[in-house]
Amino acid sequence: MKRTRRFAAVGLLIALLLQYMTLGCFAESAEEDFPQIPEASAAYLYHLESGRAIGGKNETVRLPAASTVKLLSGLIICERLQYQLMDEIVIGEEMLAGSKGYRYGLEAGETYTVEQLIYLALCGSYNDAYNTLAYLIGGGSVSAFVEEMNLRAVQCGAASTTVTDPTGVADSSFTTAEDLLRIAQVACRNPLYMQTCGSATYDLSNGQRIHNRNALISKGFDSRYYNPKCAGMTAGSTNAGGCCVVTLAQRENDSYLCIVLGGAEGEEPNPENYGYVVANRLINWAYERFTYLELITPETEICSIPVRVSDLVDQVAVRPAEAVALHLPKGAELGRDVKLSIRLMYDSLEAPVVEGVHVGYVAVVYQGQILTTVPLYTAEAAERSGFVGRLMSIRTLTEKRSTRAGLIFFAVTCLGWLTVEYLLRRYRRHKWDRYFSQKIDLPDTLMK
């Protein structure tokens, strides 16, 4: 029994480790019908709640980062300045030095709050606002802020990312779709970041309204790509990087992170932005293709386990501790597409057995990956048999070391006593026979 328990414990440990490895890493998708995306160099689609990579293209290939750099700089800005939102900042010439590309038009001498500058940067995507905030956080040095960006990228697990400026306008930063996914996972847990980059509009104190430059979030610039399921992140384009998008799509408890790098741009007069086109295609495909399927309920009988020392039942049912609903392709079925791997801690149970005894785990496996692991408990009780119980008690008593030692000592003592008694009796008989077996010559008178 003890050896069986040890083997079961090792099996459970391996199962849990496999689950952790499966949910914590970025595995290749096995979905055969993942959409074709010839209009982009790389893409990646990830389901946030289940922690599963749904599919991708060239997700580990290092490509120009373009404006996706703003994902990392925006995250650092929100992390460092979230408690200083009402602080007033007087714009200086040195803050605007080196600011290029799409700008709001900040001018030296103007005063803005930190919150206003964050909205100008993350919502309006204005490069001069990013540059000003980078100058403040870098202690008067934008290059110091860039160094912090590269360090933060490594902390997020984005080891293939190299950043050279806060906005990507220099077109010399590089990353991968997989790296951007790791950074996006951290950013989407920051409330200030998601609030600002997910706002469609923001009103400044001077009465001016700015619109989110991300066309997935706002209709203010181009309504062709608006997607009500998208909740923020960043988008933009450069000559080297093409059209790039990092977005979070949400519908109740069903969320996707979508990354597109190197999207093509159509021809004038109304060029198509294929970064947005591909992102919408992947998001819409995911919501059409996948759903939550309830595979197990608390009433599902997973298996049964034998019961000893009971004359009423010979086994009890085993059920899961909770329902299991997993994010899977529509139409997936338990037994055909989804398998159950059961790990019991006991070969059998000895009565009396009560309901609710923890006896093991069941792992739900899809495409060779463990998606979740749920504890198993006994679903019914089993009473102990009186007669069989007494027999088992006797057997249990005889199995104890102290009992065995006592019986052996008693047997050896008895054997020794019998041996000594036998030898003494033999000695006495031999002596008696020798005494009475002596020959005596009788007188002749007696012989007559």
Coordinates of C-alpha atoms in Angstrom, one line a residue:
M1 CA 0.0 0.0 0.0
K2 CA 2.7 2.5 0.9
R3 CA 4.6 1.7 -2.3
T4 CA 1.4 2.3 -4.3
R5 CA 0.8 5.6 -2.6
R6 CA 4.4 6.7 -3.4
F7 CA 3.9 5.8 -7.1
A8 CA 0.6 7.7 -7.1
A9 CA 2.1 10.8 -5.6
V10 CA 4.9 10.8 -8.1
G11 CA 2.4 10.4 -10.9
L12 CA 0.3 13.4 -9.6
L13 CA 3.5 15.5 -9.3
I14 CA 4.4 14.7 -12.9
A15 CA 0.8 15.6 -14.1
L16 CA 0.8 18.9 -12.3
L17 CA 4.2 19.7 -13.7
L18 CA 3.1 19.0 -17.2
Q19 CA 0.1 21.2 -16.7
Y20 CA 2.3 24.1 -15.5
M21 CA 4.6 23.7 -18.4
T22 CA 1.7 23.5 -20.9
L23 CA 0.0 26.6 -19.5
G24 CA 3.1 28.6 -18.9
C25 CA 4.9 28.2 -22.2
F26 CA 4.0 29.3 -25.7
A27 CA 3.4 26.1 -27.6
E28 CA 2.9 25.7 -31.3
S29 CA -0.7 25.6 -32.3
A30 CA -2.0 22.4 -33.8
E31 CA -5.1 24.1 -35.3
E32 CA -5.2 23.1 -39.0
D33 CA -7.7 25.7 -40.0
F34 CA -5.8 28.8 -38.7
P35 CA -6.4 31.6 -41.2
Q36 CA -3.9 32.2 -43.9
I37 CA -2.3 35.7 -43.5
P38 CA -0.2 36.5 -46.6
E39 CA -0.6 40.2 -46.0
A40 CA 1.6 40.2 -42.8
S41 CA 5.1 39.1 -42.0
A42 CA 4.1 37.6 -38.6
A43 CA 1.1 37.2 -36.4
Y44 CA 0.1 35.5 -33.1
L45 CA -3.2 34.8 -31.5
Y46 CA -3.4 33.9 -27.8
H47 CA -6.4 33.1 -25.6
L48 CA -5.9 34.9 -22.3
E49 CA -8.1 33.0 -19.8
S50 CA -7.0 29.5 -20.9
G51 CA -3.3 30.5 -21.5
R52 CA -3.3 28.8 -24.9
A53 CA -1.6 29.9 -28.1
I54 CA -4.3 29.5 -30.7
G55 CA -2.1 29.9 -33.7
G56 CA 0.5 32.0 -35.3
K57 CA 2.8 32.8 -38.2
N58 CA 6.6 33.4 -37.8
E59 CA 5.9 34.3 -34.1
T60 CA 9.6 33.8 -33.2
V61 CA 11.1 35.6 -36.1
R62 CA 12.8 38.9 -35.2
L63 CA 11.3 41.8 -37.2
P64 CA 11.3 45.6 -37.1
A65 CA 9.2 46.6 -34.1
A66 CA 7.8 49.9 -35.6
S67 CA 5.3 51.6 -33.3
T68 CA 4.8 48.5 -31.2
V69 CA 7.7 50.0 -29.2
K70 CA 5.0 52.2 -27.6
L71 CA 3.5 49.1 -25.9
L72 CA 6.6 48.8 -23.7
S73 CA 7.2 52.6 -23.2
G74 CA 3.5 53.0 -22.3
L75 CA 3.7 50.2 -19.8
I76 CA 6.7 51.8 -18.1
I77 CA 5.1 55.2 -18.1
C78 CA 2.0 53.9 -16.3
E79 CA 4.0 51.8 -13.8
R80 CA 6.2 54.7 -12.9
L81 CA 3.7 57.6 -12.9
Q82 CA 0.5 56.0 -11.7
Y83 CA 0.6 57.9 -8.4
Q84 CA 1.6 61.3 -9.8
L85 CA -1.3 61.9 -12.2
M86 CA -2.2 65.3 -10.8
D87 CA 1.4 66.6 -10.9
E88 CA 1.8 69.6 -13.2
I89 CA 4.6 69.5 -15.7
V90 CA 6.0 72.6 -17.5
I91 CA 7.1 71.7 -20.9
G92 CA 10.7 72.6 -21.7
E93 CA 12.6 72.7 -25.0
E94 CA 14.9 69.9 -23.9
M95 CA 11.8 67.6 -23.4
L96 CA 10.9 68.0 -27.0
A97 CA 14.3 67.6 -28.5
G98 CA 14.5 64.6 -30.9
S99 CA 10.7 64.3 -31.0
K100 CA 9.7 63.2 -34.6
G101 CA 6.8 61.9 -36.5
Y102 CA 3.2 62.2 -35.4
R103 CA 3.0 65.0 -32.8
Y104 CA 0.3 66.8 -30.8
G105 CA 2.2 70.1 -30.9
L106 CA 3.4 70.5 -27.3
E107 CA 5.3 73.8 -26.9
A108 CA 7.8 75.0 -24.4
G109 CA 6.3 76.9 -21.5
E110 CA 2.9 75.1 -21.6
T111 CA 1.7 73.3 -18.5
Y112 CA 0.1 69.9 -18.5
T113 CA -0.7 67.3 -15.8
V114 CA 0.9 63.9 -15.9
E115 CA -2.5 62.4 -16.6
Q116 CA -3.0 64.7 -19.7
L117 CA 0.4 63.8 -21.0
I118 CA -0.3 60.1 -20.5
Y119 CA -3.6 60.3 -22.5
L120 CA -1.9 62.3 -25.2
A121 CA 0.7 59.5 -25.5
L122 CA -1.3 56.3 -25.0
C123 CA -4.7 57.4 -26.4
G124 CA -3.6 60.0 -29.0
S125 CA -0.3 58.2 -29.8
Y126 CA 1.5 61.6 -30.0
N127 CA 5.3 61.2 -30.2
D128 CA 6.1 64.5 -28.5
A129 CA 4.0 63.3 -25.4
Y130 CA 5.9 60.0 -25.3
N131 CA 9.2 61.9 -25.6
T132 CA 8.3 64.3 -22.8
L133 CA 7.3 61.5 -20.4
A134 CA 10.4 59.5 -21.3
Y135 CA 12.5 62.6 -20.5
L136 CA 10.8 62.9 -17.1
I137 CA 11.2 59.2 -16.1
G138 CA 14.7 59.1 -17.4
G139 CA 15.8 61.9 -15.1
G140 CA 16.4 64.3 -17.9
S141 CA 17.7 61.7 -20.3
V142 CA 15.7 59.9 -23.0
S143 CA 18.5 57.4 -23.5
A144 CA 18.3 56.5 -19.9
F145 CA 14.6 55.7 -20.4
V146 CA 15.5 53.6 -23.4
E147 CA 17.9 51.6 -21.3
E148 CA 15.1 51.0 -18.8
M149 CA 12.8 49.9 -21.6
N150 CA 15.3 47.2 -22.7
L151 CA 15.7 46.0 -19.1
R152 CA 11.9 45.9 -18.6
A153 CA 11.6 43.8 -21.8
V154 CA 14.0 41.2 -20.4
Q155 CA 11.9 41.2 -17.2
C156 CA 8.8 40.5 -19.2
G157 CA 10.5 37.6 -20.9
A158 CA 11.0 39.4 -24.2
A159 CA 14.7 38.4 -24.6
S160 CA 14.7 39.0 -28.4
T161 CA 13.5 42.6 -28.2
T162 CA 15.9 45.5 -28.7
V163 CA 14.6 49.1 -28.4
T164 CA 16.4 52.3 -29.5
D165 CA 13.8 55.0 -28.9
P166 CA 10.5 55.4 -27.0
T167 CA 8.2 55.6 -30.0
G168 CA 9.7 53.4 -32.7
V169 CA 9.9 56.3 -35.1
A170 CA 13.7 55.7 -35.5
D171 CA 12.8 52.4 -37.2
S172 CA 15.8 50.6 -35.7
S173 CA 14.1 48.6 -32.9
F174 CA 13.5 44.9 -33.3
T175 CA 11.1 42.3 -31.6
T176 CA 9.1 39.2 -32.2
A177 CA 5.4 38.6 -32.1
E178 CA 6.0 36.2 -29.2
D179 CA 7.9 38.8 -27.3
L180 CA 5.1 41.4 -27.8
L181 CA 2.7 38.8 -26.5
R182 CA 4.7 38.5 -23.3
I183 CA 4.9 42.3 -22.8
A184 CA 1.1 42.6 -23.7
Q185 CA 0.3 40.0 -21.0
V186 CA 2.0 42.3 -18.4
A187 CA 0.5 45.5 -19.8
C188 CA -3.1 44.2 -19.8
R189 CA -2.9 43.7 -16.0
N190 CA -2.1 47.4 -15.5
P191 CA -5.4 49.2 -15.0
L192 CA -4.0 52.7 -15.9
Y193 CA -2.5 51.4 -19.1
M194 CA -5.7 49.7 -20.2
Q195 CA -7.8 52.6 -19.3
T196 CA -5.8 55.1 -21.3
C197 CA -5.0 53.1 -24.4
G198 CA -8.5 51.7 -24.4
S199 CA -10.3 55.1 -24.3
A200 CA -11.9 56.1 -27.6
T201 CA -11.6 59.8 -26.8
Y202 CA -10.2 62.2 -24.1
D203 CA -11.1 65.8 -23.4
L204 CA -8.3 68.1 -22.4
S205 CA -8.9 71.0 -20.0
N206 CA -8.6 73.5 -22.9
G207 CA -11.8 72.0 -24.4
Q208 CA -10.0 70.0 -27.1
R209 CA -11.0 66.4 -27.7
I210 CA -8.4 63.9 -28.8
H211 CA -9.3 60.7 -30.5
N212 CA -7.6 57.3 -30.1
R213 CA -5.4 56.9 -33.2
N214 CA -5.9 53.1 -32.9
A215 CA -8.6 52.5 -35.5
L216 CA -9.7 49.3 -33.8
I217 CA -10.7 51.4 -30.8
S218 CA -12.0 54.6 -32.3
K219 CA -13.8 55.7 -35.4
G220 CA -12.2 59.2 -35.2
F221 CA -9.6 58.5 -37.9
D222 CA -10.8 55.6 -40.0
S223 CA -14.1 53.8 -39.2
R224 CA -13.4 50.9 -41.6
Y225 CA -11.5 48.9 -39.0
Y226 CA -13.4 49.7 -35.8
N227 CA -14.1 46.6 -33.7
P228 CA -16.3 46.9 -30.6
K229 CA -14.6 43.9 -29.1
C230 CA -11.2 45.5 -29.0
A231 CA -10.2 47.1 -25.6
G232 CA -6.9 48.8 -26.3
M233 CA -3.1 48.4 -26.8
T234 CA -1.3 50.1 -29.7
A235 CA -1.1 50.3 -33.5
G236 CA 0.9 52.2 -36.1
S237 CA 3.2 51.9 -39.0
T238 CA 6.7 52.8 -40.2
N239 CA 8.6 52.3 -43.5
A240 CA 10.7 49.4 -42.2
G241 CA 8.1 47.8 -39.9
G242 CA 5.0 48.2 -42.0
C243 CA 1.6 48.2 -40.3
C244 CA 1.7 46.7 -36.8
V245 CA -1.0 46.0 -34.3
V246 CA -1.1 44.8 -30.7
T247 CA -4.7 44.5 -29.4
L248 CA -6.8 42.9 -26.6
A249 CA -10.2 41.7 -27.7
Q250 CA -12.8 40.9 -25.0
R251 CA -16.3 39.5 -24.8
E252 CA -17.4 38.6 -21.3
N253 CA -14.8 36.1 -20.0
D254 CA -13.4 35.3 -23.5
S255 CA -10.3 37.4 -24.2
Y256 CA -7.7 37.3 -27.0
L257 CA -4.4 39.0 -27.4
C258 CA -3.6 39.5 -31.1
I259 CA -0.3 40.7 -32.5
V260 CA 0.4 41.5 -36.2
L261 CA 3.8 42.6 -37.5
G262 CA 4.8 43.7 -41.0
G263 CA 1.3 44.3 -42.3
A264 CA 1.2 45.5 -45.9
E265 CA -0.3 48.8 -46.9
G266 CA -2.5 49.2 -50.0
E267 CA -2.2 51.7 -52.8
E268 CA -3.6 55.2 -52.9
P269 CA -5.9 57.0 -52.9
N270 CA -7.5 55.0 -50.0
P271 CA -4.8 52.5 -49.0
E272 CA -5.8 49.5 -47.0
N273 CA -4.0 49.0 -43.6
Y274 CA -3.5 45.2 -43.5
G275 CA -2.3 45.3 -39.9
Y276 CA -5.9 46.1 -38.9
V277 CA -7.4 43.8 -41.6
V278 CA -5.4 40.8 -40.4
A279 CA -6.1 41.6 -36.7
N280 CA -9.9 41.8 -37.3
R281 CA -9.7 38.6 -39.4
L282 CA -8.0 36.6 -36.6
I283 CA -10.2 38.0 -33.9
N284 CA -13.5 37.3 -35.8
W285 CA -12.3 33.8 -36.7
A286 CA -11.4 33.0 -33.1
Y287 CA -14.9 34.0 -31.8
E288 CA -16.5 32.0 -34.5
R289 CA -14.3 29.0 -34.1
F290 CA -14.0 28.6 -30.3
T291 CA -16.3 28.6 -27.4
Y292 CA -16.4 27.3 -23.8
L293 CA -17.6 23.7 -23.6
E294 CA -18.7 22.1 -20.3
L295 CA -16.9 18.7 -20.2
I296 CA -17.4 17.7 -16.6
T297 CA -20.0 18.5 -14.0
P298 CA -19.8 17.8 -10.2
E299 CA -22.3 15.0 -10.9
T300 CA -20.1 13.3 -13.5
E301 CA -18.9 9.9 -12.3
I302 CA -15.3 9.8 -13.4
C303 CA -14.5 6.2 -12.2
S304 CA -15.0 4.0 -9.1
I305 CA -12.6 2.7 -6.5
P306 CA -12.8 -0.8 -4.8
V307 CA -13.9 -1.0 -1.1
R308 CA -12.6 -3.6 1.3
V309 CA -14.2 -4.9 4.6
S310 CA -17.8 -4.1 3.5
D311 CA -20.5 -6.7 2.9
L312 CA -22.9 -4.0 1.4
V313 CA -20.9 -2.5 -1.5
D314 CA -17.7 -3.5 -3.3
Q315 CA -16.9 -0.1 -4.8
V316 CA -17.8 3.6 -4.5
A317 CA -18.2 6.2 -7.2
V318 CA -15.6 9.0 -7.7
R319 CA -16.6 12.5 -8.9
P320 CA -14.8 15.8 -9.6
A321 CA -14.7 18.6 -7.1
E322 CA -16.0 21.1 -9.6
A323 CA -17.3 21.6 -13.1
V324 CA -14.8 21.9 -16.0
A325 CA -15.6 24.2 -18.9
L326 CA -12.8 24.7 -21.3
H327 CA -12.1 27.0 -24.2
L328 CA -12.1 24.6 -27.2
P329 CA -13.2 24.4 -30.8
K330 CA -16.9 24.3 -31.3
G331 CA -18.1 20.7 -31.7
A332 CA -15.2 19.1 -29.7
E333 CA -16.4 16.1 -27.7
L334 CA -15.2 14.3 -24.6
G335 CA -13.8 10.9 -25.5
R336 CA -13.3 11.8 -29.2
D337 CA -11.3 15.0 -29.1
V338 CA -10.8 15.5 -25.3
K339 CA -9.3 12.7 -23.1
L340 CA -9.3 12.2 -19.4
S341 CA -6.2 11.0 -17.5
I342 CA -7.1 9.7 -14.1
R343 CA -4.5 9.5 -11.2
L344 CA -5.8 7.7 -8.0
M345 CA -3.8 7.8 -4.8
Y346 CA -5.2 4.5 -3.6
D347 CA -5.7 1.1 -5.2
S348 CA -8.7 0.5 -2.8
L349 CA -10.3 1.9 0.3
E350 CA -11.1 0.1 3.5
A351 CA -14.5 0.6 5.0
P352 CA -15.9 2.6 6.6
V353 CA -15.7 5.1 3.8
V354 CA -17.3 8.5 4.1
E355 CA -18.4 10.8 1.2
G356 CA -16.0 13.5 0.2
V357 CA -12.7 11.6 0.7
H358 CA -9.9 13.0 -1.6
V359 CA -8.7 10.1 -3.6
G360 CA -6.9 11.6 -6.6
Y361 CA -7.0 13.9 -9.7
V362 CA -8.3 13.9 -13.2
A363 CA -6.4 15.7 -16.0
V364 CA -8.2 17.0 -19.1
V365 CA -6.0 16.4 -22.2
Y366 CA -6.5 18.1 -25.6
Q367 CA -4.0 17.5 -28.5
G368 CA -1.5 16.1 -26.1
Q369 CA -1.7 19.1 -23.7
I370 CA -3.0 19.0 -20.2
L371 CA -5.5 21.9 -20.0
T372 CA -6.5 21.6 -16.4
T373 CA -6.4 19.2 -13.4
V374 CA -9.3 18.7 -11.0
P375 CA -9.3 16.9 -7.6
L376 CA -11.4 13.7 -7.3
Y377 CA -13.5 12.8 -4.2
T378 CA -15.7 9.8 -3.2
A379 CA -19.3 10.5 -4.0
E380 CA -20.9 8.0 -1.6
A381 CA -20.2 6.2 1.7
A382 CA -19.6 2.5 2.6
E383 CA -20.3 0.9 5.9
R384 CA -17.9 -1.6 7.5
S385 CA -18.9 -5.3 7.8
G386 CA -18.9 -6.6 11.4
F387 CA -17.9 -10.2 10.7
V388 CA -15.4 -9.4 8.0
G389 CA -14.2 -6.5 10.1
R390 CA -13.3 -8.8 12.9
L391 CA -11.5 -11.1 10.6
M392 CA -9.6 -8.2 9.1
S393 CA -8.8 -7.0 12.7
I394 CA -7.3 -10.4 13.5
R395 CA -5.3 -10.3 10.3
T396 CA -4.2 -6.8 10.9
L397 CA -3.2 -7.8 14.5
T398 CA -1.1 -10.7 13.1
E399 CA 0.6 -8.4 10.6
K400 CA 2.0 -6.2 13.4
R401 CA 5.7 -6.6 14.2
S402 CA 5.2 -6.8 17.9
T403 CA 2.5 -9.5 17.5
R404 CA 4.7 -11.5 15.2
A405 CA 7.7 -11.2 17.5
G406 CA 5.6 -12.4 20.5
L407 CA 4.2 -15.4 18.5
I408 CA 7.7 -16.3 17.4
F409 CA 9.0 -16.0 21.0
F410 CA 6.2 -18.2 22.2
A411 CA 6.7 -20.8 19.5
V412 CA 10.5 -20.9 20.2
T413 CA 9.9 -21.2 24.0
C414 CA 7.4 -24.0 23.5
L415 CA 9.7 -25.8 21.2
G416 CA 12.6 -25.4 23.6
W417 CA 10.4 -26.7 26.5
L418 CA 9.2 -29.7 24.5
T419 CA 12.8 -30.5 23.5
V420 CA 14.1 -30.4 27.0
E421 CA 11.1 -32.5 28.3
Y422 CA 11.8 -35.0 25.6
L423 CA 15.5 -35.3 26.4
L424 CA 14.7 -35.7 30.1
R425 CA 12.2 -38.4 29.5
R426 CA 14.5 -40.3 27.2
Y427 CA 17.3 -40.1 29.8
R428 CA 15.1 -41.4 32.6
R429 CA 13.8 -44.3 30.4
H430 CA 17.3 -45.2 29.4
K431 CA 18.4 -45.3 33.1
W432 CA 15.4 -47.4 34.1
D433 CA 15.9 -49.9 31.3
R434 CA 19.6 -50.3 32.1
Y435 CA 18.7 -51.1 35.8
F436 CA 16.1 -53.7 35.1
S437 CA 17.9 -55.3 32.1
Q438 CA 20.9 -56.7 34.2
K439 CA 21.1 -60.5 34.0
I440 CA 21.0 -62.5 37.3
D441 CA 22.0 -66.1 37.7
L442 CA 19.2 -67.9 39.7
P443 CA 19.9 -70.8 42.1
D444 CA 19.1 -74.3 40.8
T445 CA 16.4 -74.7 43.3
L446 CA 14.6 -71.9 41.7
M447 CA 15.0 -73.3 38.3
K448 CA 13.1 -76.4 39.2

